Short mmCIF file of C-alpha atoms in Angstrom, two decimals:
data_model
loop_
_atom_site.label_atom_id
_atom_site.label_comp_id
_atom_site.label_asym_id
_atom_site.label_seq_id
_atom_site.Cartn_x
_atom_site.Cartn_y
_atom_site.Cartn_z
CA MET A 1 354.62 116.78 66.86
CA ARG A 2 356.97 113.87 66.35
CA THR A 3 360.15 113.56 64.38
CA THR A 4 362.56 110.77 63.60
CA PHE A 5 365.47 110.29 65.96
CA ARG A 6 368.51 111.87 64.34
CA VAL A 7 371.05 112.10 67.15
CA ALA A 8 374.36 110.43 66.34
CA SER A 9 375.43 107.38 68.29
CA VAL A 10 377.46 108.02 71.38
CA ALA A 11 378.54 104.48 72.13
CA MET A 12 381.87 105.55 73.58
CA THR A 13 380.08 107.69 76.14
CA ALA A 14 377.76 104.86 77.04
CA VAL A 15 380.75 102.58 77.57
CA ALA A 16 382.44 105.23 79.71
CA ALA A 17 379.33 105.74 81.79
CA LEU A 18 378.93 102.01 82.26
CA ALA A 19 382.58 101.76 83.21
CA LEU A 20 382.03 104.44 85.82
CA ALA A 21 378.99 102.60 87.10
CA SER A 22 381.03 99.41 87.29
CA CYS A 23 383.74 101.16 89.29
CA LEU A 24 381.07 102.38 91.67
CA GLY A 25 379.60 98.91 91.93
CA GLY A 26 377.07 99.06 89.10
CA GLY A 27 374.02 101.22 88.51
CA GLY A 28 376.13 104.30 89.13
CA ASN A 29 376.19 103.88 92.90
CA GLY A 30 376.58 100.44 94.38
CA GLU A 31 374.57 97.63 92.73
CA GLU A 32 374.03 96.18 89.31
CA SER A 33 371.67 98.13 87.07
CA THR A 34 368.30 96.54 86.45
CA GLY A 35 368.06 98.04 82.96
CA GLU A 36 364.69 99.65 82.32
CA ALA A 37 363.96 100.41 85.95
CA GLY A 38 367.36 101.89 86.75
CA GLY A 39 370.01 100.78 89.25
CA GLU A 40 369.28 99.35 92.68
CA ALA A 41 371.63 100.97 95.17
CA ALA A 42 372.26 103.22 98.10
CA ALA A 43 372.56 106.79 96.83
CA THR A 44 375.20 108.99 98.42
CA GLU A 45 374.05 111.70 100.81
CA ASP A 46 375.40 114.40 98.49
CA GLY A 47 373.66 112.78 95.55
CA GLY A 48 370.18 113.58 96.72
CA GLY A 49 368.65 111.24 99.28
CA GLY A 50 368.90 107.66 100.48
CA VAL A 51 367.11 104.63 99.12
CA ALA A 52 365.78 101.65 101.02
CA ALA A 53 367.08 98.12 100.52
CA GLY A 54 365.67 96.91 97.23
CA GLY A 55 364.81 100.46 96.17
CA THR A 56 365.87 102.13 92.95
CA ALA A 57 368.43 104.93 92.75
CA MET A 58 368.14 106.75 89.44
CA ARG A 59 371.23 108.30 87.87
CA LEU A 60 370.79 111.95 86.83
CA ALA A 61 373.45 113.85 84.85
CA HIS A 62 373.93 117.58 84.29
CA ASN A 63 376.81 119.89 83.35
CA GLN A 64 376.62 122.56 86.06
CA THR A 65 378.66 122.91 89.27
CA GLU A 66 377.58 121.90 92.76
CA THR A 67 376.79 125.52 93.67
CA HIS A 68 374.50 126.09 90.68
CA PRO A 69 370.72 126.26 91.29
CA THR A 70 370.33 123.20 89.06
CA ASP A 71 372.45 120.96 91.28
CA ILE A 72 370.96 122.26 94.51
CA ALA A 73 367.36 121.81 93.34
CA LEU A 74 367.95 118.34 91.89
CA LYS A 75 369.62 117.02 95.01
CA ASP A 76 366.76 118.33 97.12
CA MET A 77 364.38 116.69 94.65
CA GLY A 78 366.14 113.38 95.30
CA THR A 79 365.69 113.79 99.03
CA ALA A 80 362.01 114.65 98.61
CA LEU A 81 361.46 111.66 96.31
CA ALA A 82 363.13 109.27 98.73
CA ASP A 83 361.00 110.62 101.58
CA GLY A 84 357.81 110.55 99.50
CA THR A 85 358.33 106.93 98.40
CA GLU A 86 359.75 105.68 101.71
CA GLY A 87 363.03 104.92 99.97
CA ARG A 88 361.59 103.00 97.03
CA TRP A 89 363.00 105.62 94.64
CA SER A 90 365.89 108.04 94.94
CA ILE A 91 368.14 110.11 92.71
CA GLU A 92 371.93 110.21 92.51
CA VAL A 93 373.04 113.44 90.86
CA PHE A 94 376.20 113.59 88.74
CA PRO A 95 377.17 117.27 88.16
CA ASN A 96 380.05 118.86 86.22
CA ALA A 97 379.45 116.83 83.01
CA THR A 98 380.85 113.76 84.81
CA LEU A 99 378.82 111.45 82.56
CA GLY A 100 379.39 113.34 79.30
CA ASP A 101 377.96 116.40 77.61
CA GLN A 102 374.36 117.32 76.85
CA GLY A 103 374.38 115.83 73.38
CA GLU A 104 375.49 112.52 74.87
CA TYR A 105 372.85 112.64 77.60
CA ILE A 106 370.10 112.31 74.99
CA GLN A 107 371.32 108.93 73.78
CA SER A 108 372.27 107.76 77.27
CA VAL A 109 368.78 108.45 78.64
CA SER A 110 367.13 106.94 75.58
CA SER A 111 369.10 103.70 75.92
CA GLY A 112 368.86 103.55 79.72
CA VAL A 113 372.58 103.99 80.39
CA ILE A 114 371.49 106.82 82.68
CA ASP A 115 367.95 107.47 83.88
CA MET A 116 367.62 111.25 83.77
CA ALA A 117 369.47 114.34 82.58
CA ILE A 118 369.21 118.08 82.16
CA VAL A 119 369.47 119.23 78.53
CA SER A 120 368.86 122.55 76.82
CA ALA A 121 365.98 123.27 74.46
CA PRO A 122 368.25 123.20 71.35
CA GLN A 123 369.23 119.62 72.22
CA LEU A 124 365.59 118.55 72.17
CA GLU A 125 365.11 120.44 68.93
CA ASN A 126 367.38 117.84 67.33
CA LEU A 127 364.66 115.28 68.08
CA ASN A 128 361.55 117.36 67.48
CA LYS A 129 361.76 120.69 65.65
CA ASP A 130 358.79 122.00 67.62
CA PHE A 131 361.06 122.48 70.65
CA VAL A 132 362.55 125.46 68.80
CA ILE A 133 359.73 127.52 70.27
CA PHE A 134 361.47 127.44 73.67
CA SER A 135 364.59 129.07 72.19
CA LEU A 136 362.96 131.81 70.14
CA PRO A 137 363.17 135.47 71.11
CA THR A 138 360.03 137.35 72.23
CA VAL A 139 358.06 134.16 73.08
CA PHE A 140 358.15 134.88 76.82
CA ASP A 141 358.41 138.30 78.42
CA SER A 142 359.75 137.15 81.81
CA ILE A 143 360.89 134.15 83.82
CA ASP A 144 357.56 134.04 85.63
CA THR A 145 355.46 133.88 82.44
CA GLN A 146 357.86 131.33 80.98
CA MET A 147 357.61 129.00 83.95
CA ALA A 148 353.84 129.40 84.30
CA ALA A 149 353.33 128.34 80.69
CA ALA A 150 356.06 125.71 80.39
CA THR A 151 354.95 123.83 83.53
CA ASP A 152 351.26 123.78 82.53
CA LEU A 153 350.76 120.28 81.13
CA ASP A 154 347.44 121.32 79.58
CA LYS A 155 349.56 123.54 77.32
CA VAL A 156 352.73 121.50 76.88
CA GLY A 157 351.81 117.91 77.74
CA GLU A 158 351.65 116.82 74.11
CA ILE A 159 355.06 118.13 73.10
CA TYR A 160 356.64 116.77 76.30
CA ALA A 161 355.34 113.31 75.42
CA SER A 162 356.28 113.56 71.74
CA LEU A 163 359.61 111.72 72.15
CA GLU A 164 358.29 108.71 74.03
CA ALA A 165 357.45 106.42 71.11
CA SER A 166 360.44 107.41 68.96
CA ASN A 167 363.17 107.87 71.56
CA ASN A 168 361.96 106.38 74.86
CA ILE A 169 362.33 109.82 76.44
CA THR A 170 359.76 111.76 78.46
CA VAL A 171 360.28 115.48 79.02
CA VAL A 172 359.37 116.14 82.65
CA GLY A 173 359.55 119.91 82.59
CA PRO A 174 361.73 123.04 82.50
CA PHE A 175 364.32 124.86 84.52
CA THR A 176 364.70 128.49 83.49
CA GLN A 177 367.96 129.72 81.99
CA GLY A 178 366.93 133.25 82.81
CA GLU A 179 366.63 136.28 80.60
CA ARG A 180 369.45 136.46 78.07
CA SER A 181 371.00 139.79 77.09
CA ILE A 182 373.97 141.13 75.15
CA TYR A 183 377.25 142.22 76.72
CA THR A 184 380.08 143.96 74.90
CA LYS A 185 383.63 145.23 75.23
CA ASP A 186 383.47 148.80 73.89
CA GLY A 187 380.36 150.52 75.14
CA PRO A 188 376.74 149.57 75.82
CA VAL A 189 374.17 148.45 73.27
CA GLN A 190 371.05 150.63 73.33
CA THR A 191 369.40 149.91 69.96
CA PRO A 192 369.82 147.25 67.26
CA ALA A 193 371.94 149.78 65.36
CA ASP A 194 374.57 149.44 68.08
CA VAL A 195 374.89 145.73 67.29
CA GLU A 196 375.57 146.29 63.58
CA GLY A 197 378.95 144.93 62.53
CA LYS A 198 379.81 143.55 65.95
CA LYS A 199 381.02 139.97 66.25
CA ILE A 200 378.76 138.41 68.86
CA ARG A 201 379.40 134.95 70.22
CA VAL A 202 376.42 132.61 69.92
CA GLN A 203 375.65 128.95 70.46
CA GLU A 204 376.00 126.95 67.27
CA ALA A 205 372.26 126.77 66.62
CA PRO A 206 370.26 128.27 63.73
CA VAL A 207 368.01 130.35 66.02
CA PHE A 208 370.91 132.10 67.70
CA ILE A 209 372.70 132.73 64.43
CA SER A 210 369.56 134.17 62.83
CA MET A 211 368.90 136.29 65.91
CA ILE A 212 372.20 138.17 65.69
CA ASN A 213 371.83 138.46 61.92
CA ALA A 214 368.42 140.09 62.47
CA LEU A 215 370.09 142.69 64.67
CA GLY A 216 372.72 143.43 62.02
CA GLY A 217 375.56 141.80 63.91
CA SER A 218 378.00 139.09 62.89
CA PRO A 219 377.11 135.86 64.72
CA THR A 220 380.20 133.96 65.78
CA PRO A 221 379.64 130.39 67.01
CA MET A 222 382.17 129.55 69.69
CA ALA A 223 382.55 127.07 72.53
CA TYR A 224 381.40 128.47 75.85
CA SER A 225 384.81 127.76 77.38
CA GLU A 226 386.50 129.96 74.76
CA VAL A 227 384.41 133.11 75.23
CA TYR A 228 386.66 134.79 77.82
CA THR A 229 389.78 134.54 75.69
CA GLY A 230 387.79 135.42 72.59
CA LEU A 231 386.66 138.67 74.21
CA GLN A 232 390.09 139.36 75.66
CA SER A 233 391.86 138.89 72.32
CA GLY A 234 389.28 140.75 70.23
CA VAL A 235 388.21 137.71 68.24
CA ILE A 236 384.67 138.66 69.31
CA ASP A 237 383.21 141.99 70.40
CA GLY A 238 380.54 140.60 72.68
CA ALA A 239 378.32 137.70 73.62
CA GLU A 240 374.80 136.98 74.82
CA ASN A 241 373.91 135.15 77.99
CA ASN A 242 372.33 135.53 81.41
CA GLU A 243 373.77 137.45 84.36
CA ILE A 244 374.82 134.33 86.28
CA SER A 245 376.94 132.99 83.41
CA TYR A 246 378.31 136.48 82.79
CA GLN A 247 379.50 136.71 86.39
CA THR A 248 380.60 133.15 87.11
CA GLN A 249 382.74 132.99 83.97
CA LYS A 250 384.23 136.43 84.75
CA HIS A 251 383.24 137.75 81.33
CA PHE A 252 382.60 141.13 82.95
CA GLU A 253 386.37 141.51 83.29
CA VAL A 254 386.77 141.73 79.50
CA ALA A 255 383.28 142.86 78.42
CA PRO A 256 382.06 145.28 81.11
CA TYR A 257 378.93 146.56 79.34
CA TYR A 258 375.85 144.42 79.99
CA SER A 259 372.81 145.68 78.09
CA TYR A 260 369.37 144.40 79.06
CA THR A 261 368.13 143.35 75.63
CA ARG A 262 366.27 140.45 77.31
CA HIS A 263 365.86 139.01 73.82
CA LEU A 264 364.79 135.61 75.06
CA VAL A 265 364.17 133.57 78.19
CA GLY A 266 366.07 130.31 77.78
CA ALA A 267 365.16 126.90 79.12
CA ASP A 268 366.74 123.64 80.17
CA PHE A 269 364.64 120.50 80.53
CA LEU A 270 364.64 117.47 82.79
CA ILE A 271 364.29 114.33 80.70
CA ILE A 272 363.75 110.77 81.93
CA ASN A 273 363.82 107.33 80.36
CA THR A 274 360.17 106.58 79.61
CA ASN A 275 360.41 102.94 80.67
CA VAL A 276 361.78 103.99 84.04
CA LEU A 277 359.00 106.54 84.54
CA ASN A 278 356.31 104.04 83.53
CA SER A 279 357.68 101.46 85.96
CA MET A 280 356.65 103.61 88.93
CA THR A 281 353.46 102.76 90.76
CA GLU A 282 350.71 105.37 90.72
CA GLU A 283 351.61 106.37 94.28
CA ASP A 284 355.31 106.71 93.52
CA ARG A 285 354.63 108.63 90.30
CA ALA A 286 352.59 111.11 92.33
CA ALA A 287 355.53 111.51 94.71
CA PHE A 288 357.87 111.99 91.74
CA ASP A 289 355.64 114.70 90.27
CA GLU A 290 355.41 116.45 93.64
CA ALA A 291 359.19 116.33 94.09
CA TRP A 292 359.67 117.76 90.59
CA THR A 293 357.26 120.63 91.29
CA GLY A 294 359.26 121.47 94.38
CA ALA A 295 362.47 121.32 92.36
CA TRP A 296 361.48 123.74 89.60
CA GLU A 297 359.91 126.14 92.09
CA GLN A 298 363.06 126.08 94.22
CA HIS A 299 365.28 126.43 91.16
CA THR A 300 363.34 129.49 89.99
CA GLU A 301 363.71 131.23 93.35
CA LEU A 302 367.40 130.32 93.60
CA TRP A 303 367.89 131.61 90.06
CA LYS A 304 366.43 134.99 90.97
CA GLU A 305 368.50 135.20 94.16
CA GLN A 306 371.74 134.22 92.45
CA THR A 307 371.03 136.63 89.59
CA GLN A 308 370.90 139.55 92.01
CA ALA A 309 374.09 138.36 93.71
CA ALA A 310 375.80 137.97 90.33
CA ILE A 311 374.85 141.50 89.30
CA ALA A 312 376.22 142.93 92.54
CA ASP A 313 379.48 141.01 92.17
CA ALA A 314 379.94 142.02 88.53
CA GLU A 315 379.23 145.66 89.36
CA ALA A 316 381.83 145.51 92.11
CA GLY A 317 384.23 144.23 89.45
CA GLY A 318 383.59 147.19 87.16
CA ALA A 319 380.61 146.06 85.06
CA THR A 320 377.76 148.38 84.17
CA PHE A 321 374.19 147.23 83.56
CA SER A 322 371.94 149.39 81.39
CA GLU A 323 368.45 149.33 79.87
CA VAL A 324 367.85 149.42 76.11
CA ASP A 325 365.14 150.38 73.64
CA ALA A 326 363.19 147.18 74.25
CA GLU A 327 360.53 147.93 71.64
CA ALA A 328 363.17 148.36 68.93
CA PHE A 329 364.74 145.00 69.77
CA ASN A 330 361.36 143.27 69.83
CA GLU A 331 360.44 144.66 66.42
CA ALA A 332 363.77 143.53 64.96
CA LEU A 333 363.41 140.01 66.37
CA LYS A 334 359.71 139.25 65.83
CA PRO A 335 360.24 138.10 62.20
CA LEU A 336 362.15 135.11 63.58
CA LEU A 337 358.86 133.66 64.80
CA ASP A 338 357.59 133.39 61.22
CA GLU A 339 360.98 132.12 60.05
CA PHE A 340 361.15 129.21 62.50
CA LEU A 341 357.50 128.46 63.27
CA THR A 342 356.37 127.23 59.87
CA THR A 343 353.51 124.83 60.63
CA PRO A 344 349.98 125.45 61.92
CA GLU A 345 350.78 123.21 64.91
CA GLN A 346 353.76 125.36 65.87
CA GLN A 347 351.76 128.56 65.49
CA ALA A 348 349.02 127.06 67.66
CA LEU A 349 351.57 126.13 70.33
CA LEU A 350 352.90 129.69 70.30
CA GLU A 351 349.41 131.06 70.87
CA VAL A 352 348.84 128.65 73.75
CA LEU A 353 352.17 129.46 75.40
CA GLN A 354 351.61 133.19 75.13
CA SER A 355 348.02 133.11 76.36
CA GLY A 356 347.78 134.91 79.68
CA GLN A 357 350.90 137.03 79.19
#
């Protein structure tokens, strides 16, 4: 399950990140970076835990805000790691795309400019096509089944290690993106027929484009930051996303009909520079793994809590949430599995991931 590295060079981002590290004193937080093993420094309290003199503070980048479950869970992970290693390892978290975007994180982690990052499944698909399985509709039927399967290294250990030799990247594990559904401007979607002809915003990825095509809609790739104005102006008729994004971006103000198509359960992944991970002692690696388990478990619970809060806020703002003909949507979307999973290895991985559902 390996592919050749095909991500374009992001040298300018690496220079910018190094410049930031230099301004902070090197290593992203106070001392010169040691290269493969990350920067030696004193992590800020907000960044996720302190590090002892001579310890290593790893730089971790993501593109969410400080109130997002991702940032909260990662900072707590840093604290747990520092405690578990007696300060030998810590994590400094850089939220809000401070160190670039997700596409740039891939190269930065690979080269060691930063140590860790959160990236979406489609980003990893650029390195290994088998990661497409985590973005396909109907693979998982809930957040709980997704996380149970995607954190089971007996099922996913091979694909998570598939980028180590080619890209110097180890996939640690997933954070859920929640159940994604369709929301629209002019009435709810109840069956695939209601999607026909509608311009639905999607991420610029083949799976998402094929998904809306399969429902009879008109997929419209668009930057996330442009969705609100696109809905407001009528450039698009709807979009697909989770409830938290729907609420935090105020999309409910211009597309008040949220229909629970639950067409897929999306995933982000924590990635780490393989050399950095391998430089940990057995004891410290065990502490890292324990801290990560705590992080994804906390993130999942926070995600569920914030989803309920987001629904309540959107409803107070005039949004309506409605169920759909789930069987009809599943039937329309199932052919995408055969379209995108074309090898026996991919089909075998699908069977393993869905076992127990």
